[in-house]
Amino acid sequence: MIRVLLADDQALVRAGFRSLLNAEDDITVVGEVADGAEAVVVARREKPDVVLMDIRMPGTDGLEATRRIGSDPELADVHVVILTTFDLDEYVFEALRVGASGFLVKDTEPVELLHAVRVVARGDALLSPGVTRRLVAEFASRSRQPHASKELDVLTEREREIVALVGEGLSNDEIAARLVLSPATAKTHVSRAMIKLAVRDRAQLVVVAYQTGLVRPGWLG
């Protein structure tokens, strides 16, 4: 059973999500809150698999709540999905950087929301990799030259190659096909890279790929 926490200041939004999620045999809503501070408290108490987190809430917003959850070792298995009205929101990029597993726009189709919850709960794929990559690229392109970093020195050449492909939005199966590897081998390389770089999931791996210049925004050539 996938356990979900809803964090949104709009009661009608929470009610809609709760009704949709609880109708599924493998998903249950274990709590709902109206601000980020409550989200952190309930996340620590309930240890949900997924938190659907509104990015903009009064008081403690979703960004700060995501930061607190992402930095708490006891919540390492809690996956945050950011909910936003706009698909290119500067706060979303920061949320991915501090630990969110991905994001959804609020008007997403119900079937896509259910798929996203299941994918993120498994922890085996980046939510909407193409869209997340576009968001990261958008804000990376507004920043200055990627910073020089030695953090990639811990990776083997193969792992660097695979992190770059993750940064381009490829799934494990697509990486395997590109490099003529088995999907299991590709997944193992991705997992090792995540461990070495101390990132929670593939979303953060994408952010690292851009911030270190391993994947370069188009404006840099």
CSV table of C-alpha atoms in Angstrom, one decimal:
chain,number,residue,atom,x,y,z
A,1,MET,CA,0.0,0.0,0.0
A,2,ILE,CA,1.4,3.4,-1.0
A,3,ARG,CA,0.9,5.9,1.8
A,4,VAL,CA,0.4,9.5,0.7
A,5,LEU,CA,0.4,12.8,2.6
A,6,LEU,CA,-1.4,15.8,1.0
A,7,ALA,CA,-0.1,19.3,1.7
A,8,ASP,CA,-2.2,22.1,0.1
A,9,ASP,CA,-3.8,25.2,1.6
A,10,GLN,CA,-6.9,24.8,-0.5
A,11,ALA,CA,-9.4,22.4,1.1
A,12,LEU,CA,-11.2,21.6,-2.2
A,13,VAL,CA,-7.9,20.7,-3.9
A,14,ARG,CA,-7.1,18.3,-1.0
A,15,ALA,CA,-10.6,16.8,-1.1
A,16,GLY,CA,-10.2,16.2,-4.9
A,17,PHE,CA,-6.9,14.5,-4.5
A,18,ARG,CA,-8.0,12.5,-1.5
A,19,SER,CA,-11.0,11.2,-3.3
A,20,LEU,CA,-9.0,10.2,-6.4
A,21,LEU,CA,-6.2,8.5,-4.4
A,22,ASN,CA,-8.4,6.7,-1.9
A,23,ALA,CA,-10.4,5.1,-4.8
A,24,GLU,CA,-7.3,3.1,-5.8
A,25,ASP,CA,-6.7,-0.3,-4.2
A,26,ASP,CA,-3.0,0.3,-3.7
A,27,ILE,CA,-3.0,3.9,-2.5
A,28,THR,CA,-4.2,5.5,0.8
A,29,VAL,CA,-4.1,9.0,2.1
A,30,VAL,CA,-2.6,9.0,5.6
A,31,GLY,CA,-2.9,12.7,6.3
A,32,GLU,CA,-3.7,16.1,4.9
A,33,VAL,CA,-2.4,19.5,6.0
A,34,ALA,CA,-2.7,23.1,5.0
A,35,ASP,CA,0.9,24.4,5.4
A,36,GLY,CA,4.5,23.3,5.2
A,37,ALA,CA,5.2,23.3,8.9
A,38,GLU,CA,2.3,20.8,9.4
A,39,ALA,CA,3.6,18.8,6.5
A,40,VAL,CA,6.9,18.2,8.1
A,41,VAL,CA,5.4,17.3,11.5
A,42,VAL,CA,3.0,14.8,9.9
A,43,ALA,CA,5.7,13.4,7.6
A,44,ARG,CA,7.8,12.7,10.7
A,45,ARG,CA,4.9,11.0,12.4
A,46,GLU,CA,3.4,9.0,9.5
A,47,LYS,CA,6.5,8.4,7.4
A,48,PRO,CA,4.5,8.5,4.1
A,49,ASP,CA,5.9,7.1,0.9
A,50,VAL,CA,4.9,10.2,-1.0
A,51,VAL,CA,4.1,13.8,-0.1
A,52,LEU,CA,2.1,15.8,-2.6
A,53,MET,CA,3.3,19.3,-1.7
A,54,ASP,CA,1.9,22.6,-2.9
A,55,ILE,CA,4.9,24.9,-3.6
A,56,ARG,CA,3.0,28.1,-2.5
A,57,MET,CA,1.3,28.0,0.9
A,58,PRO,CA,0.9,30.7,3.5
A,59,GLY,CA,3.3,30.5,6.5
A,60,THR,CA,5.9,27.8,5.8
A,61,ASP,CA,5.8,27.2,2.1
A,62,GLY,CA,6.3,24.0,0.2
A,63,LEU,CA,9.9,24.8,-0.6
A,64,GLU,CA,11.0,25.2,3.0
A,65,ALA,CA,9.0,22.1,3.9
A,66,THR,CA,10.7,20.1,1.2
A,67,ARG,CA,14.1,21.4,2.4
A,68,ARG,CA,13.4,20.2,5.9
A,69,ILE,CA,12.2,16.8,4.8
A,70,GLY,CA,15.1,16.4,2.3
A,71,SER,CA,17.6,17.1,5.0
A,72,ASP,CA,16.2,14.8,7.6
A,73,PRO,CA,17.9,11.4,7.6
A,74,GLU,CA,14.9,9.8,9.2
A,75,LEU,CA,12.8,10.8,6.2
A,76,ALA,CA,15.1,9.5,3.6
A,77,ASP,CA,12.4,7.2,2.2
A,78,VAL,CA,9.8,10.0,1.9
A,79,HIS,CA,9.5,11.2,-1.6
A,80,VAL,CA,8.2,14.8,-2.2
A,81,VAL,CA,6.3,15.6,-5.4
A,82,ILE,CA,5.8,19.4,-5.9
A,83,LEU,CA,2.4,20.7,-7.0
A,84,THR,CA,2.5,23.9,-8.9
A,85,THR,CA,0.2,26.0,-11.0
A,86,PHE,CA,2.9,26.8,-13.6
A,87,ASP,CA,5.2,24.3,-15.2
A,88,LEU,CA,8.1,26.7,-15.2
A,89,ASP,CA,8.3,28.0,-11.6
A,90,GLU,CA,11.6,29.2,-10.2
A,91,TYR,CA,10.7,27.7,-6.9
A,92,VAL,CA,10.3,24.2,-8.4
A,93,PHE,CA,13.9,24.2,-9.5
A,94,GLU,CA,15.0,25.0,-6.0
A,95,ALA,CA,12.7,22.3,-4.6
A,96,LEU,CA,14.3,19.8,-6.9
A,97,ARG,CA,17.7,20.9,-5.7
A,98,VAL,CA,16.9,20.4,-2.1
A,99,GLY,CA,15.3,17.0,-2.4
A,100,ALA,CA,12.0,16.9,-4.3
A,101,SER,CA,11.6,13.9,-6.5
A,102,GLY,CA,9.7,15.8,-9.2
A,103,PHE,CA,6.8,18.0,-9.9
A,104,LEU,CA,3.3,18.1,-11.3
A,105,VAL,CA,1.1,21.0,-12.5
A,106,LYS,CA,-2.2,21.0,-10.7
A,107,ASP,CA,-4.3,20.6,-13.8
A,108,THR,CA,-2.6,17.3,-14.7
A,109,GLU,CA,-4.9,14.4,-15.8
A,110,PRO,CA,-6.0,12.1,-13.0
A,111,VAL,CA,-4.3,9.1,-14.6
A,112,GLU,CA,-1.0,11.0,-14.7
A,113,LEU,CA,-1.2,11.9,-11.1
A,114,LEU,CA,-1.8,8.2,-10.1
A,115,HIS,CA,1.0,7.1,-12.3
A,116,ALA,CA,3.3,9.8,-10.8
A,117,VAL,CA,2.5,8.6,-7.2
A,118,ARG,CA,3.3,5.0,-8.1
A,119,VAL,CA,6.5,5.8,-10.0
A,120,VAL,CA,7.9,8.1,-7.2
A,121,ALA,CA,6.9,5.6,-4.5
A,122,ARG,CA,9.0,3.0,-6.2
A,123,GLY,CA,11.9,5.4,-6.3
A,124,ASP,CA,13.1,3.9,-9.6
A,125,ALA,CA,12.5,6.7,-12.1
A,126,LEU,CA,12.5,10.5,-12.3
A,127,LEU,CA,9.0,11.9,-12.5
A,128,SER,CA,8.3,13.4,-16.0
A,129,PRO,CA,12.0,13.4,-16.9
A,130,GLY,CA,11.6,15.4,-20.1
A,131,VAL,CA,9.6,18.2,-18.4
A,132,THR,CA,11.9,18.2,-15.4
A,133,ARG,CA,14.9,18.4,-17.7
A,134,ARG,CA,13.3,21.4,-19.5
A,135,LEU,CA,12.7,23.2,-16.2
A,136,VAL,CA,16.3,22.6,-15.0
A,137,ALA,CA,17.7,23.7,-18.4
A,138,GLU,CA,15.5,26.8,-18.4
A,139,PHE,CA,16.8,28.1,-15.1
A,140,ALA,CA,20.4,26.8,-15.7
A,141,SER,CA,20.4,28.9,-18.9
A,142,ARG,CA,19.5,32.0,-16.9
A,143,SER,CA,22.4,31.5,-14.5
A,144,ARG,CA,26.1,32.1,-15.1
A,145,GLN,CA,28.7,29.6,-16.3
A,146,PRO,CA,28.3,26.2,-14.4
A,147,HIS,CA,30.5,26.3,-11.4
A,148,ALA,CA,33.8,24.4,-11.3
A,149,SER,CA,33.4,21.4,-9.2
A,150,LYS,CA,35.4,18.4,-8.1
A,151,GLU,CA,32.4,16.5,-6.9
A,152,LEU,CA,32.3,14.5,-10.1
A,153,ASP,CA,35.8,13.2,-9.5
A,154,VAL,CA,34.3,10.4,-7.4
A,155,LEU,CA,32.7,9.0,-10.5
A,156,THR,CA,34.1,6.6,-13.1
A,157,GLU,CA,34.1,7.6,-16.7
A,158,ARG,CA,31.1,5.3,-17.3
A,159,GLU,CA,29.2,6.7,-14.4
A,160,ARG,CA,29.9,10.3,-15.7
A,161,GLU,CA,28.5,9.2,-19.0
A,162,ILE,CA,25.4,7.8,-17.5
A,163,VAL,CA,24.8,10.8,-15.2
A,164,ALA,CA,25.0,13.0,-18.3
A,165,LEU,CA,22.3,10.8,-20.0
A,166,VAL,CA,20.2,11.0,-16.8
A,167,GLY,CA,20.6,14.8,-17.1
A,168,GLU,CA,19.3,14.6,-20.7
A,169,GLY,CA,16.1,13.0,-19.4
A,170,LEU,CA,16.8,9.4,-20.4
A,171,SER,CA,15.2,6.5,-18.5
A,172,ASN,CA,17.2,3.4,-17.4
A,173,ASP,CA,15.9,1.5,-20.4
A,174,GLU,CA,16.8,4.3,-22.8
A,175,ILE,CA,20.3,4.6,-21.3
A,176,ALA,CA,20.7,0.8,-21.6
A,177,ALA,CA,19.7,1.0,-25.3
A,178,ARG,CA,22.1,4.0,-26.0
A,179,LEU,CA,25.1,2.3,-24.3
A,180,VAL,CA,24.2,-1.3,-25.3
A,181,LEU,CA,23.9,-2.4,-21.7
A,182,SER,CA,21.2,-4.4,-19.8
A,183,PRO,CA,18.6,-2.2,-18.0
A,184,ALA,CA,19.8,-3.8,-14.8
A,185,THR,CA,23.4,-2.7,-15.4
A,186,ALA,CA,22.2,0.8,-16.3
A,187,LYS,CA,20.2,1.0,-13.1
A,188,THR,CA,23.2,-0.2,-11.0
A,189,HIS,CA,25.4,2.5,-12.5
A,190,VAL,CA,22.7,5.2,-11.8
A,191,SER,CA,22.4,3.9,-8.2
A,192,ARG,CA,26.1,3.9,-7.6
A,193,ALA,CA,26.4,7.5,-9.0
A,194,MET,CA,23.6,8.6,-6.6
A,195,ILE,CA,25.4,7.1,-3.6
A,196,LYS,CA,28.7,8.6,-4.5
A,197,LEU,CA,27.2,12.0,-5.1
A,198,ALA,CA,25.0,11.7,-2.0
A,199,VAL,CA,21.8,12.6,-3.8
A,200,ARG,CA,18.4,11.3,-2.9
A,201,ASP,CA,17.1,10.5,-6.3
A,202,ARG,CA,17.3,11.0,-10.1
A,203,ALA,CA,15.8,14.5,-9.9
A,204,GLN,CA,18.8,15.7,-7.8
A,205,LEU,CA,21.1,13.8,-10.2
A,206,VAL,CA,19.7,16.0,-13.0
A,207,VAL,CA,20.4,19.1,-11.1
A,208,VAL,CA,24.0,18.0,-10.4
A,209,ALA,CA,24.5,17.3,-14.1
A,210,TYR,CA,23.5,20.9,-15.0
A,211,GLN,CA,25.2,22.6,-12.1
A,212,THR,CA,28.6,21.0,-12.7
A,213,GLY,CA,28.4,21.5,-16.5
A,214,LEU,CA,28.2,17.8,-17.3
A,215,VAL,CA,25.1,18.7,-19.2
A,216,ARG,CA,25.3,22.1,-20.8
A,217,PRO,CA,22.4,24.4,-21.5
A,218,GLY,CA,22.1,25.3,-25.2
A,219,TRP,CA,23.3,28.8,-24.7
A,220,LEU,CA,26.7,27.4,-23.8
A,221,GLY,CA,27.0,25.4,-27.0
